Amino acid sequence: MSENPHASPVEPVDPAAGTPEQAAVVDLLGLLALGELTGFARLAADSDAAPTLTARAALGRHACREFGHYELLAERLRALGVEAAAAMAPFEPVLARFHERTLPATWAERLVKAHVGDSIATDFYREVAAYVDDDTRDLVLQVLDRGSAEDAGSVEGFLVSAIREAIATDPASSGRLALYGRRLVGEALAQAQQAVVERDALATLLVGGVPGRSADLAEVGRMFTRMTEAHTQRLANLGLAS
Amino acid sequence: MSENPHASPVEPVDPAAGTPEQAAVVDLLGLLALGELTGFARLAADSDAAPTLTARAALGRHACREFGHYELLAERLRALGVEAAAAMAPFEPVLARFHERTLPATWAERLVKAHVGDSIATDFYREVAAYVDDDTRDLVLQVLDRGSAEDAGSVEGFLVSAIREAIATDPASSGRLALYGRRLVGEALAQAQQAVVERDALATLLVGGVPGRSADLAEVGRMFTRMTEAHTQRLANLGLAS
């Protein structure tokens, strides 16, 4: 991979020759970048399936915001001397498996998937921010800043009110939606764990090997527990007991 | 439709009470906005179907650029006192018919459809810019500024080189692709004519009724001829004789 002389003034990293910490950051950014690129594609497809032109525009806006996050992550990877495509490639099977196993069957399920997917991404970003270098943390926190569920202009605000509306229109669907929401978080955590198992560098970052920065195995377990609890609370807020 | 006190300082128009020219501009902006929103969805789907992560990111970038054009057009409509969804609604059947009748069967056909669709949109913008008020013309020209086929960073540059690559990989496919390209332009012009027939206001703009600004019927005929010629030339440049 050739070095770009016009890249931002960051020490370029040869991924093959980098330290375990550098390789871990590349892995992490690659996973997050592919997550954003995939999120963009899912939200764009949701936009195309939306029942009204207003919802179509709102979901399109959110899709492009995710794409903007992808661009930020890809730029950071380039500054580290790594092409985004190369950093993302190892995670394609994991993301593809998640999406194949959680195909939404209805408009309400699409909304729940977008909401849960986005929330889990947010939680994951917040958790991993603790384990990375300062520049990467700044970027992660910038991507994280995506508005709250109470802000109607944010993706979460839009999704939460659209889900509430779908449940109000068809209260009988809430049990099935809650089940689907639980399956989503189960698959997401299973695939995240799979990614950690398959990628040594990522595991190193999260379970040890980088003094002062890494989490131990018990801490990773607590992280997944916190994410599950947050998810349960969010579904309950929507009137979906999981 | 309530007036937004924070909108830009443009005289708001009540579409029901507006002049024929104002109604025509709302129609035109609605058609262009829906074209961009639809283009966004198609390019995002192409991105999702792309054979490499690099192409996936490139097509995602172009999809979001189209969405940015949609936002500009929607903002202009809001300044005129009209919600984008209301202005776009009349054109949903026309756009849906075009896409149903031209579903691409292969990756190369997806690329040709994106290229032809984008080119026809560009030609149409350039042609109609002559018939609208100054503010609308500025906006149309701004949206038009989408780079040239020779610029690899532009959507056209990306599509042209990807189509050339697809033809080089499978030269036998060029005849079928040329046929598909011809069908695309035929359907696009047929649906554009249908839109003009169905929408009195748009017809007024293009064939007369607004002194000093409108085109006559013969001029509309010449406009479609110019667009067909430009399309034939573009396909020939790609090695696709149509």
PDB file of N, CA and C in Angstrom, chain A residues 77-168:
ATOM      1  N   LEU A  77      -8.483   6.166   8.652  1.00  0.00           N
ATOM      2  CA  LEU A  77      -7.722   4.987   8.229  1.00  0.00           C
ATOM      3  C   LEU A  77      -6.663   5.378   7.205  1.00  0.00           C
ATOM      4  N   ARG A  78      -7.036   6.222   6.242  1.00  0.00           N
ATOM      5  CA  ARG A  78      -6.066   6.660   5.229  1.00  0.00           C
ATOM      6  C   ARG A  78      -4.908   7.404   5.878  1.00  0.00           C
ATOM      7  N   ALA A  79      -5.235   8.233   6.883  1.00  0.00           N
ATOM      8  CA  ALA A  79      -4.181   8.959   7.593  1.00  0.00           C
ATOM      9  C   ALA A  79      -3.231   7.986   8.291  1.00  0.00           C
ATOM     10  N   LEU A  80      -3.734   6.810   8.641  1.00  0.00           N
ATOM     11  CA  LEU A  80      -2.908   5.778   9.267  1.00  0.00           C
ATOM     12  C   LEU A  80      -2.213   4.915   8.220  1.00  0.00           C
ATOM     13  N   GLY A  81      -2.408   5.241   6.920  1.00  0.00           N
ATOM     14  CA  GLY A  81      -1.736   4.507   5.842  1.00  0.00           C
ATOM     15  C   GLY A  81      -2.464   3.258   5.405  1.00  0.00           C
ATOM     16  N   VAL A  82      -3.752   3.153   5.723  1.00  0.00           N
ATOM     17  CA  VAL A  82      -4.512   1.937   5.392  1.00  0.00           C
ATOM     18  C   VAL A  82      -5.740   2.330   4.570  1.00  0.00           C
ATOM     19  N   GLU A  83      -5.991   1.619   3.466  1.00  0.00           N
ATOM     20  CA  GLU A  83      -7.215   1.847   2.696  1.00  0.00           C
ATOM     21  C   GLU A  83      -8.402   1.285   3.470  1.00  0.00           C
ATOM     22  N   ALA A  84      -9.519   2.030   3.454  1.00  0.00           N
ATOM     23  CA  ALA A  84     -10.700   1.581   4.191  1.00  0.00           C
ATOM     24  C   ALA A  84     -11.130   0.175   3.753  1.00  0.00           C
ATOM     25  N   ALA A  85     -11.098  -0.073   2.419  1.00  0.00           N
ATOM     26  CA  ALA A  85     -11.564  -1.374   1.919  1.00  0.00           C
ATOM     27  C   ALA A  85     -10.771  -2.515   2.556  1.00  0.00           C
ATOM     28  N   ALA A  86      -9.442  -2.307   2.700  1.00  0.00           N
ATOM     29  CA  ALA A  86      -8.594  -3.350   3.282  1.00  0.00           C
ATOM     30  C   ALA A  86      -8.921  -3.567   4.756  1.00  0.00           C
ATOM     31  N   ALA A  87      -9.183  -2.490   5.468  1.00  0.00           N
ATOM     32  CA  ALA A  87      -9.483  -2.595   6.904  1.00  0.00           C
ATOM     33  C   ALA A  87     -10.867  -3.200   7.142  1.00  0.00           C
ATOM     34  N   MET A  88     -11.808  -2.961   6.203  1.00  0.00           N
ATOM     35  CA  MET A  88     -13.172  -3.454   6.387  1.00  0.00           C
ATOM     36  C   MET A  88     -13.321  -4.923   5.998  1.00  0.00           C
ATOM     37  N   ALA A  89     -12.520  -5.352   5.007  1.00  0.00           N
ATOM     38  CA  ALA A  89     -12.710  -6.679   4.407  1.00  0.00           C
ATOM     39  C   ALA A  89     -12.868  -7.829   5.420  1.00  0.00           C
ATOM     40  N   PRO A  90     -12.031  -7.864   6.492  1.00  0.00           N
ATOM     41  CA  PRO A  90     -12.142  -9.011   7.405  1.00  0.00           C
ATOM     42  C   PRO A  90     -13.518  -9.124   8.073  1.00  0.00           C
ATOM     43  N   PHE A  91     -14.262  -8.027   8.118  1.00  0.00           N
ATOM     44  CA  PHE A  91     -15.523  -8.029   8.871  1.00  0.00           C
ATOM     45  C   PHE A  91     -16.756  -8.227   7.987  1.00  0.00           C
ATOM     46  N   GLU A  92     -16.534  -8.362   6.672  1.00  0.00           N
ATOM     47  CA  GLU A  92     -17.682  -8.545   5.780  1.00  0.00           C
ATOM     48  C   GLU A  92     -18.534  -9.754   6.166  1.00  0.00           C
ATOM     49  N   PRO A  93     -17.919 -10.938   6.426  1.00  0.00           N
ATOM     50  CA  PRO A  93     -18.766 -12.098   6.744  1.00  0.00           C
ATOM     51  C   PRO A  93     -19.616 -11.881   7.995  1.00  0.00           C
ATOM     52  N   VAL A  94     -19.034 -11.267   9.033  1.00  0.00           N
ATOM     53  CA  VAL A  94     -19.757 -11.043  10.287  1.00  0.00           C
ATOM     54  C   VAL A  94     -20.975 -10.137  10.073  1.00  0.00           C
ATOM     55  N   LEU A  95     -20.765  -9.026   9.370  1.00  0.00           N
ATOM     56  CA  LEU A  95     -21.877  -8.097   9.124  1.00  0.00           C
ATOM     57  C   LEU A  95     -22.935  -8.745   8.227  1.00  0.00           C
ATOM     58  N   ALA A  96     -22.469  -9.472   7.204  1.00  0.00           N
ATOM     59  CA  ALA A  96     -23.413 -10.112   6.274  1.00  0.00           C
ATOM     60  C   ALA A  96     -24.253 -11.149   7.028  1.00  0.00           C
ATOM     61  N   ARG A  97     -23.620 -11.917   7.915  1.00  0.00           N
ATOM     62  CA  ARG A  97     -24.354 -12.931   8.703  1.00  0.00           C
ATOM     63  C   ARG A  97     -25.413 -12.256   9.563  1.00  0.00           C
ATOM     64  N   PHE A  98     -25.018 -11.170  10.235  1.00  0.00           N
ATOM     65  CA  PHE A  98     -25.985 -10.465  11.080  1.00  0.00           C
ATOM     66  C   PHE A  98     -27.208 -10.061  10.265  1.00  0.00           C
ATOM     67  N   HIS A  99     -26.974  -9.473   9.087  1.00  0.00           N
ATOM     68  CA  HIS A  99     -28.104  -8.972   8.304  1.00  0.00           C
ATOM     69  C   HIS A  99     -28.943 -10.100   7.714  1.00  0.00           C
ATOM     70  N   GLU A 100     -28.288 -11.182   7.279  1.00  0.00           N
ATOM     71  CA  GLU A 100     -29.047 -12.320   6.750  1.00  0.00           C
ATOM     72  C   GLU A 100     -29.953 -12.928   7.824  1.00  0.00           C
ATOM     73  N   ARG A 101     -29.469 -12.967   9.055  1.00  0.00           N
ATOM     74  CA  ARG A 101     -30.221 -13.639  10.125  1.00  0.00           C
ATOM     75  C   ARG A 101     -31.287 -12.771  10.748  1.00  0.00           C
ATOM     76  N   THR A 102     -31.308 -11.497  10.368  1.00  0.00           N
ATOM     77  CA  THR A 102     -32.272 -10.589  10.993  1.00  0.00           C
ATOM     78  C   THR A 102     -33.050  -9.799   9.944  1.00  0.00           C
ATOM     79  N   LEU A 103     -33.339 -10.433   8.799  1.00  0.00           N
ATOM     80  CA  LEU A 103     -34.087  -9.725   7.751  1.00  0.00           C
ATOM     81  C   LEU A 103     -35.451  -9.308   8.278  1.00  0.00           C
ATOM     82  N   PRO A 104     -35.777  -8.018   8.198  1.00  0.00           N
ATOM     83  CA  PRO A 104     -37.083  -7.564   8.681  1.00  0.00           C
ATOM     84  C   PRO A 104     -38.194  -7.977   7.707  1.00  0.00           C
ATOM     85  N   ALA A 105     -39.340  -8.365   8.267  1.00  0.00           N
ATOM     86  CA  ALA A 105     -40.447  -8.829   7.421  1.00  0.00           C
ATOM     87  C   ALA A 105     -41.492  -7.735   7.216  1.00  0.00           C
ATOM     88  N   THR A 106     -41.515  -6.745   8.080  1.00  0.00           N
ATOM     89  CA  THR A 106     -42.535  -5.694   7.981  1.00  0.00           C
ATOM     90  C   THR A 106     -41.867  -4.326   8.127  1.00  0.00           C
ATOM     91  N   TRP A 107     -42.638  -3.288   7.840  1.00  0.00           N
ATOM     92  CA  TRP A 107     -42.150  -1.923   8.000  1.00  0.00           C
ATOM     93  C   TRP A 107     -41.780  -1.658   9.456  1.00  0.00           C
ATOM     94  N   ALA A 108     -42.617  -2.124  10.400  1.00  0.00           N
ATOM     95  CA  ALA A 108     -42.316  -1.916  11.819  1.00  0.00           C
ATOM     96  C   ALA A 108     -41.015  -2.629  12.205  1.00  0.00           C
ATOM     97  N   GLU A 109     -40.794  -3.828  11.656  1.00  0.00           N
ATOM     98  CA  GLU A 109     -39.549  -4.531  11.954  1.00  0.00           C
ATOM     99  C   GLU A 109     -38.341  -3.785  11.373  1.00  0.00           C
ATOM    100  N   ARG A 110     -38.512  -3.203  10.193  1.00  0.00           N
ATOM    101  CA  ARG A 110     -37.424  -2.380   9.629  1.00  0.00           C
ATOM    102  C   ARG A 110     -37.049  -1.256  10.597  1.00  0.00           C
ATOM    103  N   LEU A 111     -38.086  -0.604  11.138  1.00  0.00           N
ATOM    104  CA  LEU A 111     -37.844   0.507  12.057  1.00  0.00           C
ATOM    105  C   LEU A 111     -37.137   0.027  13.319  1.00  0.00           C
ATOM    106  N   VAL A 112     -37.614  -1.114  13.859  1.00  0.00           N
ATOM    107  CA  VAL A 112     -37.008  -1.657  15.084  1.00  0.00           C
ATOM    108  C   VAL A 112     -35.550  -2.045  14.809  1.00  0.00           C
ATOM    109  N   LYS A 113     -35.302  -2.638  13.646  1.00  0.00           N
ATOM    110  CA  LYS A 113     -33.930  -3.026  13.319  1.00  0.00           C
ATOM    111  C   LYS A 113     -33.027  -1.797  13.207  1.00  0.00           C
ATOM    112  N   ALA A 114     -33.515  -0.767  12.550  1.00  0.00           N
ATOM    113  CA  ALA A 114     -32.722   0.458  12.418  1.00  0.00           C
ATOM    114  C   ALA A 114     -32.436   1.050  13.795  1.00  0.00           C
ATOM    115  N   HIS A 115     -33.457   1.051  14.662  1.00  0.00           N
ATOM    116  CA  HIS A 115     -33.317   1.619  16.005  1.00  0.00           C
ATOM    117  C   HIS A 115     -32.336   0.801  16.845  1.00  0.00           C
ATOM    118  N   VAL A 116     -32.529  -0.517  16.866  1.00  0.00           N
ATOM    119  CA  VAL A 116     -31.652  -1.374  17.675  1.00  0.00           C
ATOM    120  C   VAL A 116     -30.230  -1.346  17.108  1.00  0.00           C
ATOM    121  N   GLY A 117     -30.112  -1.414  15.778  1.00  0.00           N
ATOM    122  CA  GLY A 117     -28.790  -1.399  15.152  1.00  0.00           C
ATOM    123  C   GLY A 117     -28.046  -0.119  15.502  1.00  0.00           C
ATOM    124  N   ASP A 118     -28.723   0.993  15.398  1.00  0.00           N
ATOM    125  CA  ASP A 118     -28.104   2.276  15.685  1.00  0.00           C
ATOM    126  C   ASP A 118     -27.737   2.392  17.162  1.00  0.00           C
ATOM    127  N   SER A 119     -28.639   1.908  18.032  1.00  0.00           N
ATOM    128  CA  SER A 119     -28.386   2.006  19.471  1.00  0.00           C
ATOM    129  C   SER A 119     -27.196   1.151  19.888  1.00  0.00           C
ATOM    130  N   ILE A 120     -27.149  -0.071  19.333  1.00  0.00           N
ATOM    131  CA  ILE A 120     -26.033  -0.953  19.689  1.00  0.00           C
ATOM    132  C   ILE A 120     -24.729  -0.341  19.186  1.00  0.00           C
ATOM    133  N   ALA A 121     -24.762   0.242  17.982  1.00  0.00           N
ATOM    134  CA  ALA A 121     -23.560   0.896  17.459  1.00  0.00           C
ATOM    135  C   ALA A 121     -23.118   2.017  18.404  1.00  0.00           C
ATOM    136  N   THR A 122     -24.091   2.824  18.847  1.00  0.00           N
ATOM    137  CA  THR A 122     -23.771   3.932  19.748  1.00  0.00           C
ATOM    138  C   THR A 122     -23.150   3.413  21.048  1.00  0.00           C
ATOM    139  N   ASP A 123     -23.779   2.391  21.638  1.00  0.00           N
ATOM    140  CA  ASP A 123     -23.254   1.812  22.878  1.00  0.00           C
ATOM    141  C   ASP A 123     -21.832   1.293  22.672  1.00  0.00           C
ATOM    142  N   PHE A 124     -21.638   0.614  21.538  1.00  0.00           N
ATOM    143  CA  PHE A 124     -20.344   0.003  21.273  1.00  0.00           C
ATOM    144  C   PHE A 124     -19.273   1.084  21.116  1.00  0.00           C
ATOM    145  N   TYR A 125     -19.592   2.142  20.384  1.00  0.00           N
ATOM    146  CA  TYR A 125     -18.655   3.263  20.216  1.00  0.00           C
ATOM    147  C   TYR A 125     -18.270   3.825  21.592  1.00  0.00           C
ATOM    148  N   ARG A 126     -19.293   4.034  22.435  1.00  0.00           N
ATOM    149  CA  ARG A 126     -19.042   4.642  23.733  1.00  0.00           C
ATOM    150  C   ARG A 126     -18.128   3.739  24.571  1.00  0.00           C
ATOM    151  N   GLU A 127     -18.381   2.432  24.508  1.00  0.00           N
ATOM    152  CA  GLU A 127     -17.579   1.484  25.293  1.00  0.00           C
ATOM    153  C   GLU A 127     -16.130   1.430  24.806  1.00  0.00           C
ATOM    154  N   VAL A 128     -15.947   1.350  23.480  1.00  0.00           N
ATOM    155  CA  VAL A 128     -14.577   1.163  22.982  1.00  0.00           C
ATOM    156  C   VAL A 128     -13.756   2.452  23.041  1.00  0.00           C
ATOM    157  N   ALA A 129     -14.439   3.598  23.148  1.00  0.00           N
ATOM    158  CA  ALA A 129     -13.692   4.870  23.192  1.00  0.00           C
ATOM    159  C   ALA A 129     -12.652   4.858  24.306  1.00  0.00           C
ATOM    160  N   ALA A 130     -12.907   4.085  25.367  1.00  0.00           N
ATOM    161  CA  ALA A 130     -11.999   4.044  26.508  1.00  0.00           C
ATOM    162  C   ALA A 130     -10.667   3.374  26.177  1.00  0.00           C
ATOM    163  N   TYR A 131     -10.651   2.564  25.125  1.00  0.00           N
ATOM    164  CA  TYR A 131      -9.469   1.721  24.889  1.00  0.00           C
ATOM    165  C   TYR A 131      -8.571   2.179  23.749  1.00  0.00           C
ATOM    166  N   VAL A 132      -8.837   3.337  23.185  1.00  0.00           N
ATOM    167  CA  VAL A 132      -8.080   3.741  21.996  1.00  0.00           C
ATOM    168  C   VAL A 132      -7.267   5.009  22.256  1.00  0.00           C
ATOM    169  N   ASP A 133      -6.345   5.322  21.330  1.00  0.00           N
ATOM    170  CA  ASP A 133      -5.515   6.520  21.469  1.00  0.00           C
ATOM    171  C   ASP A 133      -6.370   7.779  21.374  1.00  0.00           C
ATOM    172  N   ASP A 134      -5.799   8.919  21.765  1.00  0.00           N
ATOM    173  CA  ASP A 134      -6.577  10.167  21.879  1.00  0.00           C
ATOM    174  C   ASP A 134      -7.218  10.606  20.562  1.00  0.00           C
ATOM    175  N   ASP A 135      -6.454  10.530  19.433  1.00  0.00           N
ATOM    176  CA  ASP A 135      -6.991  10.975  18.141  1.00  0.00           C
ATOM    177  C   ASP A 135      -8.172  10.111  17.729  1.00  0.00           C
ATOM    178  N   THR A 136      -8.026   8.806  17.914  1.00  0.00           N
ATOM    179  CA  THR A 136      -9.106   7.891  17.546  1.00  0.00           C
ATOM    180  C   THR A 136     -10.317   8.130  18.438  1.00  0.00           C
ATOM    181  N   ARG A 137     -10.061   8.395  19.741  1.00  0.00           N
ATOM    182  CA  ARG A 137     -11.173   8.651  20.659  1.00  0.00           C
ATOM    183  C   ARG A 137     -11.953   9.901  20.247  1.00  0.00           C
ATOM    184  N   ASP A 138     -11.220  10.953  19.850  1.00  0.00           N
ATOM    185  CA  ASP A 138     -11.896  12.184  19.390  1.00  0.00           C
ATOM    186  C   ASP A 138     -12.823  11.876  18.216  1.00  0.00           C
ATOM    187  N   LEU A 139     -12.323  11.067  17.287  1.00  0.00           N
ATOM    188  CA  LEU A 139     -13.107  10.710  16.111  1.00  0.00           C
ATOM    189  C   LEU A 139     -14.338   9.897  16.514  1.00  0.00           C
ATOM    190  N   VAL A 140     -14.131   8.927  17.395  1.00  0.00           N
ATOM    191  CA  VAL A 140     -15.231   8.061  17.839  1.00  0.00           C
ATOM    192  C   VAL A 140     -16.317   8.901  18.514  1.00  0.00           C
ATOM    193  N   LEU A 141     -15.887   9.853  19.347  1.00  0.00           N
ATOM    194  CA  LEU A 141     -16.872  10.693  20.049  1.00  0.00           C
ATOM    195  C   LEU A 141     -17.604  11.614  19.068  1.00  0.00           C
ATOM    196  N   GLN A 142     -16.895  12.044  18.022  1.00  0.00           N
ATOM    197  CA  GLN A 142     -17.522  12.889  16.999  1.00  0.00           C
ATOM    198  C   GLN A 142     -18.606  12.104  16.239  1.00  0.00           C
ATOM    199  N   VAL A 143     -18.288  10.865  15.894  1.00  0.00           N
ATOM    200  CA  VAL A 143     -19.250  10.020  15.177  1.00  0.00           C
ATOM    201  C   VAL A 143     -20.431   9.685  16.088  1.00  0.00           C
ATOM    202  N   LEU A 144     -20.119   9.566  17.379  1.00  0.00           N
ATOM    203  CA  LEU A 144     -21.140   9.239  18.379  1.00  0.00           C
ATOM    204  C   LEU A 144     -22.219  10.306  18.513  1.00  0.00           C
ATOM    205  N   ASP A 145     -21.822  11.541  18.234  1.00  0.00           N
ATOM    206  CA  ASP A 145     -22.711  12.674  18.503  1.00  0.00           C
ATOM    207  C   ASP A 145     -23.846  12.683  17.487  1.00  0.00           C
ATOM    208  N   ARG A 146     -24.841  11.836  17.723  1.00  0.00           N
ATOM    209  CA  ARG A 146     -25.887  11.678  16.722  1.00  0.00           C
ATOM    210  C   ARG A 146     -27.266  12.055  17.252  1.00  0.00           C
ATOM    211  N   GLY A 147     -27.289  12.893  18.288  1.00  0.00           N
ATOM    212  CA  GLY A 147     -28.590  13.359  18.792  1.00  0.00           C
ATOM    213  C   GLY A 147     -29.245  12.319  19.678  1.00  0.00           C
ATOM    214  N   SER A 148     -30.252  12.748  20.393  1.00  0.00           N
ATOM    215  CA  SER A 148     -30.910  11.858  21.345  1.00  0.00           C
ATOM    216  C   SER A 148     -32.283  11.429  20.839  1.00  0.00           C
ATOM    217  N   ALA A 149     -32.837  10.442  21.528  1.00  0.00           N
ATOM    218  CA  ALA A 149     -34.151   9.915  21.153  1.00  0.00           C
ATOM    219  C   ALA A 149     -35.240  10.979  21.323  1.00  0.00           C
ATOM    220  N   GLU A 150     -34.947  11.998  22.150  1.00  0.00           N
ATOM    221  CA  GLU A 150     -35.967  13.028  22.404  1.00  0.00           C
ATOM    222  C   GLU A 150     -35.944  14.123  21.335  1.00  0.00           C
ATOM    223  N   ASP A 151     -34.894  14.093  20.492  1.00  0.00           N
ATOM    224  CA  ASP A 151     -34.745  15.109  19.457  1.00  0.00           C
ATOM    225  C   ASP A 151     -35.352  14.579  18.153  1.00  0.00           C
ATOM    226  N   ALA A 152     -36.487  15.184  17.748  1.00  0.00           N
ATOM    227  CA  ALA A 152     -37.221  14.663  16.589  1.00  0.00           C
ATOM    228  C   ALA A 152     -36.403  14.750  15.309  1.00  0.00           C
ATOM    229  N   GLY A 153     -35.407  15.664  15.280  1.00  0.00           N
ATOM    230  CA  GLY A 153     -34.580  15.809  14.092  1.00  0.00           C
ATOM    231  C   GLY A 153     -33.492  14.747  13.999  1.00  0.00           C
ATOM    232  N   SER A 154     -33.256  14.013  15.099  1.00  0.00           N
ATOM    233  CA  SER A 154     -32.222  12.986  15.098  1.00  0.00           C
ATOM    234  C   SER A 154     -32.788  11.684  14.553  1.00  0.00           C
ATOM    235  N   VAL A 155     -31.876  10.802  14.138  1.00  0.00           N
ATOM    236  CA  VAL A 155     -32.339   9.507  13.622  1.00  0.00           C
ATOM    237  C   VAL A 155     -33.120   8.755  14.705  1.00  0.00           C
ATOM    238  N   GLU A 156     -32.608   8.812  15.957  1.00  0.00           N
ATOM    239  CA  GLU A 156     -33.290   8.099  17.039  1.00  0.00           C
ATOM    240  C   GLU A 156     -34.681   8.675  17.293  1.00  0.00           C
ATOM    241  N   GLY A 157     -34.762  10.005  17.288  1.00  0.00           N
ATOM    242  CA  GLY A 157     -36.060  10.645  17.502  1.00  0.00           C
ATOM    243  C   GLY A 157     -37.068  10.225  16.447  1.00  0.00           C
ATOM    244  N   PHE A 158     -36.606  10.205  15.189  1.00  0.00           N
ATOM    245  CA  PHE A 158     -37.497   9.810  14.103  1.00  0.00           C
ATOM    246  C   PHE A 158     -37.943   8.356  14.275  1.00  0.00           C
ATOM    247  N   LEU A 159     -36.973   7.475  14.537  1.00  0.00           N
ATOM    248  CA  LEU A 159     -37.292   6.051  14.614  1.00  0.00           C
ATOM    249  C   LEU A 159     -38.215   5.761  15.789  1.00  0.00           C
ATOM    250  N   VAL A 160     -37.916   6.361  16.951  1.00  0.00           N
ATOM    251  CA  VAL A 160     -38.725   6.099  18.144  1.00  0.00           C
ATOM    252  C   VAL A 160     -40.181   6.528  17.905  1.00  0.00           C
ATOM    253  N   SER A 161     -40.367   7.708  17.318  1.00  0.00           N
ATOM    254  CA  SER A 161     -41.761   8.127  17.137  1.00  0.00           C
ATOM    255  C   SER A 161     -42.445   7.291  16.054  1.00  0.00           C
ATOM    256  N   ALA A 162     -41.703   6.884  15.029  1.00  0.00           N
ATOM    257  CA  ALA A 162     -42.300   6.038  13.986  1.00  0.00           C
ATOM    258  C   ALA A 162     -42.671   4.655  14.540  1.00  0.00           C
ATOM    259  N   ILE A 163     -41.825   4.118  15.433  1.00  0.00           N
ATOM    260  CA  ILE A 163     -42.133   2.808  16.033  1.00  0.00           C
ATOM    261  C   ILE A 163     -43.360   2.931  16.926  1.00  0.00           C
ATOM    262  N   ARG A 164     -43.414   3.998  17.756  1.00  0.00           N
ATOM    263  CA  ARG A 164     -44.583   4.198  18.627  1.00  0.00           C
ATOM    264  C   ARG A 164     -45.859   4.275  17.791  1.00  0.00           C
ATOM    265  N   GLU A 165     -45.759   4.974  16.667  1.00  0.00           N
ATOM    266  CA  GLU A 165     -46.914   5.125  15.774  1.00  0.00           C
ATOM    267  C   GLU A 165     -47.328   3.756  15.209  1.00  0.00           C
ATOM    268  N   ALA A 166     -46.336   2.956  14.793  1.00  0.00           N
ATOM    269  CA  ALA A 166     -46.641   1.638  14.233  1.00  0.00           C
ATOM    270  C   ALA A 166     -47.314   0.748  15.285  1.00  0.00           C
ATOM    271  N   ILE A 167     -46.844   0.838  16.549  1.00  0.00           N
ATOM    272  CA  ILE A 167     -47.440   0.023  17.615  1.00  0.00           C
ATOM    273  C   ILE A 167     -48.856   0.509  17.919  1.00  0.00           C
ATOM    274  N   ALA A 168     -49.040   1.826  17.932  1.00  0.00           N
ATOM    275  CA  ALA A 168     -50.378   2.384  18.207  1.00  0.00           C
ATOM    276  C   ALA A 168     -51.367   1.958  17.123  1.00  0.00           C
TER     277      ALA A 168
END
